[in-house]
Amino acid sequence: MSASLTEDDALALTGLDRALVAFLQAEQPSPDPLHSELAARVSHQFSLGHACLDLNTLAPELRQSAASLPWIEGPNSPLVLDGARLYLRRNWQAEQNIRTSIAARLAQPCPVPENLKETLAQLFEPGQPSAAPDWQKVACALAARKRFTLITGGPGTGKTTTVVRLLALLQADPAGQQTPLRIALAAPTGKAAARLGESIASAVQKLPEHLRRHIPTQAVTLHKLLQVRSNLAQDTVLELAVDLVVVDEASMIDLDMMARLLAAVPLTSSLILLGDKDQLASVEAGAVMGQLCADADQGNYNPDTLAWLAQTTGADVSAWAGNGSALAQQTVMLRLSHRFADDSGIGQWARAVNAGDSATVERLWQQAPTWQLDAPASVAQLQPGQAHDPRLKALVRQGWQAWLQQLEPLKNSACSDAQALAALKAFANFQVLCAVRDGPWGVDSLNQRIAASLGLPGEGWYAGRPVMVTRNDYHLKLMNGDVGLCLNHARGLRVAFPDGQGGMRWVLPARLDAVETVFAMTVHKSQGSEFDHVALVLPDRLVAVLTRELLYTGMTRAREQLTLVVPQAEVLLRAVGIKVQRSGGLADLFQRTSRKSHS
């Protein structure tokens, strides 16, 4: 390895990074130590979630040596140099496939429903001429005119409501066909898929009766939709027999999975991606949704789009005019939060964190009341002096008080499906979210301490143990992220999981070899979930994963109450100033030459 690699960098490299270098040197030796360093770094960047290595971040001599790499030569080279970016070929190919597929979809002819304007009028109440645009209506209109649409927005902006109205719009007149559209609903995790289905089932009831027909309410995981069972690179991509695919929580989709999704959906079918571009990106490589929606807040709608929207929806979005790409014309940002009003405590925190406004965050922190047992607040702070602070015990006991009351009579008697479902819902009203897994403020330690605080065993299987599935299990029909509750059943101790149809699936604990206790979970694992009350626990020192995206994602999982458990306030304030920057080339799809201010 090159001597120019610092000791800290060298320590950060993994065995996989070094194995790649060894493989490349064995296949095609290079005497230049900088070449080995570049290969190790591109591998390491991949392990950190980057699609590529941005050469502009390197020292000049290292950056210049990329051009002479022997491992970038030929159409099947293991590495690819694309401008100032160095890729593993698989990642580069995934990006190319995504870009090519999106471009092809945007160029596809898409018959616009003849009654589009009339149906939109039925689905949306007329607004005031001077009012702000109804972005949900704009999103529905744009999604009806092309085969690919991106809809982004923060919590409570109505992404699911928009989808329901869009489905009603398209099913009301499915492009002149006599049969209903074949629609698939999906999300990256089992929990997100279940929530999507529940939200759609609820929103459908608010539609005019004649527009409720043929709207599906069952969502599946992306793995199930795409029939992924093992390695993405090995599984054959099967084309889906669908007319429309809607995917929620798209910010969680990594590079490989997005490429697979686009390959599976026929070009003649429509694909709509929903998500919050400001949330945490996928655990695996890539920040696909974030890069594709990088400047969604700017709009950049060209004159043709502006005129079409004005004629079709009556919306004046000229304040968001520009000369954006074809993708920009099919990207909509929902801007009005129905959950967090301007004066909402959680909303104020989320907006300040998302903007990286450390000064406002510091002011909000100073103004936030200290958490007290009998004085609930929308946002409260708790600064524990040590990990065994008795206030933490009081906090979790209060948060799960209703659940504990439901659980008590179930500890020694057989539980029905209805009782299990009610207990799971009560448990989901409160959740502890952590930034890290290890250490006194991490998931592993907190799970044990919380169990003890609630009077429950710290290990083993027992009635009341909540668990999360950590790996897809197709035999048991359980997906990564599914949450179940261990309870007494007529046949003995079993773990109850919702079956998505109002019932429960009871699984023998011995058959669950990939689960973990989930009194506390990481913020990453919480994506796609909502809770009435969230206790967001930060570590006592700054760590690499602690960024404004993590803070924003954790805070916005709370619907009504947020308790910030922060041992060191300085850690919170510094994290607000750290933004995730994942290297990749998908943002190049946005090639704007001008934009108009909408301040």
PDB file of N, CA, C and O in Angstrom, residues 348-366 547-548 551 569-579:
ATOM      1  N   GLN A 348     -40.693  22.940  13.499  1.00  0.00           N
ATOM      2  CA  GLN A 348     -39.639  23.950  13.586  1.00  0.00           C
ATOM      3  C   GLN A 348     -38.268  23.295  13.719  1.00  0.00           C
ATOM      4  O   GLN A 348     -37.294  23.713  13.079  1.00  0.00           O
ATOM      5  N   TRP A 349     -38.188  22.280  14.559  1.00  0.00           N
ATOM      6  CA  TRP A 349     -36.927  21.561  14.709  1.00  0.00           C
ATOM      7  C   TRP A 349     -36.501  20.913  13.390  1.00  0.00           C
ATOM      8  O   TRP A 349     -35.339  21.024  12.976  1.00  0.00           O
ATOM      9  N   ALA A 350     -37.445  20.245  12.724  1.00  0.00           N
ATOM     10  CA  ALA A 350     -37.115  19.538  11.480  1.00  0.00           C
ATOM     11  C   ALA A 350     -36.642  20.511  10.405  1.00  0.00           C
ATOM     12  O   ALA A 350     -35.666  20.235   9.693  1.00  0.00           O
ATOM     13  N   ARG A 351     -37.328  21.647  10.279  1.00  0.00           N
ATOM     14  CA  ARG A 351     -36.936  22.620   9.250  1.00  0.00           C
ATOM     15  C   ARG A 351     -35.559  23.215   9.543  1.00  0.00           C
ATOM     16  O   ARG A 351     -34.748  23.392   8.625  1.00  0.00           O
ATOM     17  N   ALA A 352     -35.297  23.522  10.803  1.00  0.00           N
ATOM     18  CA  ALA A 352     -34.000  24.112  11.150  1.00  0.00           C
ATOM     19  C   ALA A 352     -32.862  23.119  10.936  1.00  0.00           C
ATOM     20  O   ALA A 352     -31.803  23.464  10.395  1.00  0.00           O
ATOM     21  N   VAL A 353     -33.079  21.872  11.343  1.00  0.00           N
ATOM     22  CA  VAL A 353     -32.050  20.851  11.151  1.00  0.00           C
ATOM     23  C   VAL A 353     -31.818  20.601   9.671  1.00  0.00           C
ATOM     24  O   VAL A 353     -30.673  20.531   9.205  1.00  0.00           O
ATOM     25  N   ASN A 354     -32.901  20.490   8.901  1.00  0.00           N
ATOM     26  CA  ASN A 354     -32.789  20.210   7.470  1.00  0.00           C
ATOM     27  C   ASN A 354     -32.044  21.319   6.743  1.00  0.00           C
ATOM     28  O   ASN A 354     -31.332  21.071   5.767  1.00  0.00           O
ATOM     29  N   ALA A 355     -32.205  22.553   7.223  1.00  0.00           N
ATOM     30  CA  ALA A 355     -31.524  23.686   6.594  1.00  0.00           C
ATOM     31  C   ALA A 355     -30.095  23.857   7.097  1.00  0.00           C
ATOM     32  O   ALA A 355     -29.358  24.722   6.607  1.00  0.00           O
ATOM     33  N   GLY A 356     -29.693  23.056   8.084  1.00  0.00           N
ATOM     34  CA  GLY A 356     -28.359  23.200   8.640  1.00  0.00           C
ATOM     35  C   GLY A 356     -28.203  24.486   9.432  1.00  0.00           C
ATOM     36  O   GLY A 356     -27.097  25.021   9.567  1.00  0.00           O
ATOM     37  N   ASP A 357     -29.322  24.980   9.984  1.00  0.00           N
ATOM     38  CA  ASP A 357     -29.340  26.257  10.698  1.00  0.00           C
ATOM     39  C   ASP A 357     -28.988  26.033  12.173  1.00  0.00           C
ATOM     40  O   ASP A 357     -29.862  25.896  13.031  1.00  0.00           O
ATOM     41  N   SER A 358     -27.697  26.007  12.461  1.00  0.00           N
ATOM     42  CA  SER A 358     -27.236  25.700  13.815  1.00  0.00           C
ATOM     43  C   SER A 358     -27.682  26.751  14.825  1.00  0.00           C
ATOM     44  O   SER A 358     -27.973  26.432  15.985  1.00  0.00           O
ATOM     45  N   ALA A 359     -27.757  28.012  14.397  1.00  0.00           N
ATOM     46  CA  ALA A 359     -28.152  29.079  15.312  1.00  0.00           C
ATOM     47  C   ALA A 359     -29.588  28.881  15.785  1.00  0.00           C
ATOM     48  O   ALA A 359     -29.893  29.016  16.979  1.00  0.00           O
ATOM     49  N   THR A 360     -30.484  28.551  14.852  1.00  0.00           N
ATOM     50  CA  THR A 360     -31.876  28.309  15.234  1.00  0.00           C
ATOM     51  C   THR A 360     -32.002  27.061  16.091  1.00  0.00           C
ATOM     52  O   THR A 360     -32.771  27.037  17.058  1.00  0.00           O
ATOM     53  N   VAL A 361     -31.246  26.020  15.748  1.00  0.00           N
ATOM     54  CA  VAL A 361     -31.283  24.799  16.547  1.00  0.00           C
ATOM     55  C   VAL A 361     -30.822  25.080  17.971  1.00  0.00           C
ATOM     56  O   VAL A 361     -31.413  24.595  18.950  1.00  0.00           O
ATOM     57  N   GLU A 362     -29.775  25.881  18.121  1.00  0.00           N
ATOM     58  CA  GLU A 362     -29.297  26.230  19.456  1.00  0.00           C
ATOM     59  C   GLU A 362     -30.364  26.997  20.232  1.00  0.00           C
ATOM     60  O   GLU A 362     -30.577  26.752  21.431  1.00  0.00           O
ATOM     61  N   ARG A 363     -31.066  27.911  19.552  1.00  0.00           N
ATOM     62  CA  ARG A 363     -32.138  28.661  20.206  1.00  0.00           C
ATOM     63  C   ARG A 363     -33.279  27.731  20.616  1.00  0.00           C
ATOM     64  O   ARG A 363     -33.801  27.825  21.736  1.00  0.00           O
ATOM     65  N   LEU A 364     -33.666  26.818  19.711  1.00  0.00           N
ATOM     66  CA  LEU A 364     -34.737  25.872  20.034  1.00  0.00           C
ATOM     67  C   LEU A 364     -34.355  24.968  21.203  1.00  0.00           C
ATOM     68  O   LEU A 364     -35.193  24.631  22.047  1.00  0.00           O
ATOM     69  N   TRP A 365     -33.088  24.583  21.235  1.00  0.00           N
ATOM     70  CA  TRP A 365     -32.615  23.728  22.323  1.00  0.00           C
ATOM     71  C   TRP A 365     -32.722  24.464  23.662  1.00  0.00           C
ATOM     72  O   TRP A 365     -33.177  23.902  24.665  1.00  0.00           O
ATOM     73  N   GLN A 366     -32.323  25.719  23.676  1.00  0.00           N
ATOM     74  CA  GLN A 366     -32.367  26.500  24.904  1.00  0.00           C
ATOM     75  C   GLN A 366     -33.808  26.754  25.353  1.00  0.00           C
ATOM     76  O   GLN A 366     -34.088  26.857  26.556  1.00  0.00           O
ATOM     77  N   THR A 547     -25.353  12.932  11.409  1.00  0.00           N
ATOM     78  CA  THR A 547     -25.455  14.020  10.444  1.00  0.00           C
ATOM     79  C   THR A 547     -26.831  14.662  10.547  1.00  0.00           C
ATOM     80  O   THR A 547     -27.713  14.170  11.238  1.00  0.00           O
ATOM     81  N   ARG A 548     -26.994  15.766   9.825  1.00  0.00           N
ATOM     82  CA  ARG A 548     -28.304  16.423   9.862  1.00  0.00           C
ATOM     83  C   ARG A 548     -29.386  15.538   9.259  1.00  0.00           C
ATOM     84  O   ARG A 548     -30.544  15.581   9.683  1.00  0.00           O
ATOM     85  N   LEU A 551     -30.541  13.236  12.020  1.00  0.00           N
ATOM     86  CA  LEU A 551     -31.358  13.983  12.975  1.00  0.00           C
ATOM     87  C   LEU A 551     -32.741  14.257  12.401  1.00  0.00           C
ATOM     88  O   LEU A 551     -33.766  14.055  13.077  1.00  0.00           O
ATOM     89  N   ALA A 569     -24.933  18.623  24.574  1.00  0.00           N
ATOM     90  CA  ALA A 569     -25.616  19.493  23.612  1.00  0.00           C
ATOM     91  C   ALA A 569     -24.704  19.848  22.439  1.00  0.00           C
ATOM     92  O   ALA A 569     -25.172  20.029  21.308  1.00  0.00           O
ATOM     93  N   GLU A 570     -23.401  19.950  22.675  1.00  0.00           N
ATOM     94  CA  GLU A 570     -22.468  20.307  21.615  1.00  0.00           C
ATOM     95  C   GLU A 570     -22.484  19.283  20.481  1.00  0.00           C
ATOM     96  O   GLU A 570     -22.305  19.625  19.312  1.00  0.00           O
ATOM     97  N   VAL A 571     -22.725  18.016  20.821  1.00  0.00           N
ATOM     98  CA  VAL A 571     -22.795  16.966  19.803  1.00  0.00           C
ATOM     99  C   VAL A 571     -23.967  17.211  18.866  1.00  0.00           C
ATOM    100  O   VAL A 571     -23.852  17.088  17.645  1.00  0.00           O
ATOM    101  N   LEU A 572     -25.104  17.591  19.422  1.00  0.00           N
ATOM    102  CA  LEU A 572     -26.277  17.905  18.605  1.00  0.00           C
ATOM    103  C   LEU A 572     -25.993  19.080  17.677  1.00  0.00           C
ATOM    104  O   LEU A 572     -26.270  19.019  16.474  1.00  0.00           O
ATOM    105  N   LEU A 573     -25.435  20.153  18.213  1.00  0.00           N
ATOM    106  CA  LEU A 573     -25.210  21.353  17.413  1.00  0.00           C
ATOM    107  C   LEU A 573     -24.184  21.108  16.306  1.00  0.00           C
ATOM    108  O   LEU A 573     -24.339  21.599  15.179  1.00  0.00           O
ATOM    109  N   ARG A 574     -23.166  20.343  16.598  1.00  0.00           N
ATOM    110  CA  ARG A 574     -22.156  20.057  15.571  1.00  0.00           C
ATOM    111  C   ARG A 574     -22.720  19.144  14.483  1.00  0.00           C
ATOM    112  O   ARG A 574     -22.391  19.293  13.306  1.00  0.00           O
ATOM    113  N   ALA A 575     -23.583  18.206  14.873  1.00  0.00           N
ATOM    114  CA  ALA A 575     -24.165  17.288  13.886  1.00  0.00           C
ATOM    115  C   ALA A 575     -25.039  18.029  12.875  1.00  0.00           C
ATOM    116  O   ALA A 575     -25.114  17.635  11.707  1.00  0.00           O
ATOM    117  N   VAL A 576     -25.685  19.091  13.308  1.00  0.00           N
ATOM    118  CA  VAL A 576     -26.540  19.866  12.400  1.00  0.00           C
ATOM    119  C   VAL A 576     -25.719  20.430  11.233  1.00  0.00           C
ATOM    120  O   VAL A 576     -26.224  20.582  10.118  1.00  0.00           O
ATOM    121  N   GLY A 577     -24.460  20.722  11.481  1.00  0.00           N
ATOM    122  CA  GLY A 577     -23.617  21.291  10.434  1.00  0.00           C
ATOM    123  C   GLY A 577     -22.980  20.273   9.513  1.00  0.00           C
ATOM    124  O   GLY A 577     -22.246  20.644   8.586  1.00  0.00           O
ATOM    125  N   ILE A 578     -23.245  18.987   9.733  1.00  0.00           N
ATOM    126  CA  ILE A 578     -22.627  17.939   8.916  1.00  0.00           C
ATOM    127  C   ILE A 578     -23.666  17.351   7.978  1.00  0.00           C
ATOM    128  O   ILE A 578     -24.666  16.784   8.424  1.00  0.00           O
ATOM    129  N   LYS A 579     -23.448  17.494   6.700  1.00  0.00           N
ATOM    130  CA  LYS A 579     -24.380  16.990   5.700  1.00  0.00           C
ATOM    131  C   LYS A 579     -23.762  15.822   4.957  1.00  0.00           C
ATOM    132  O   LYS A 579     -22.581  15.853   4.596  1.00  0.00           O
TER     133      LYS A 579
END
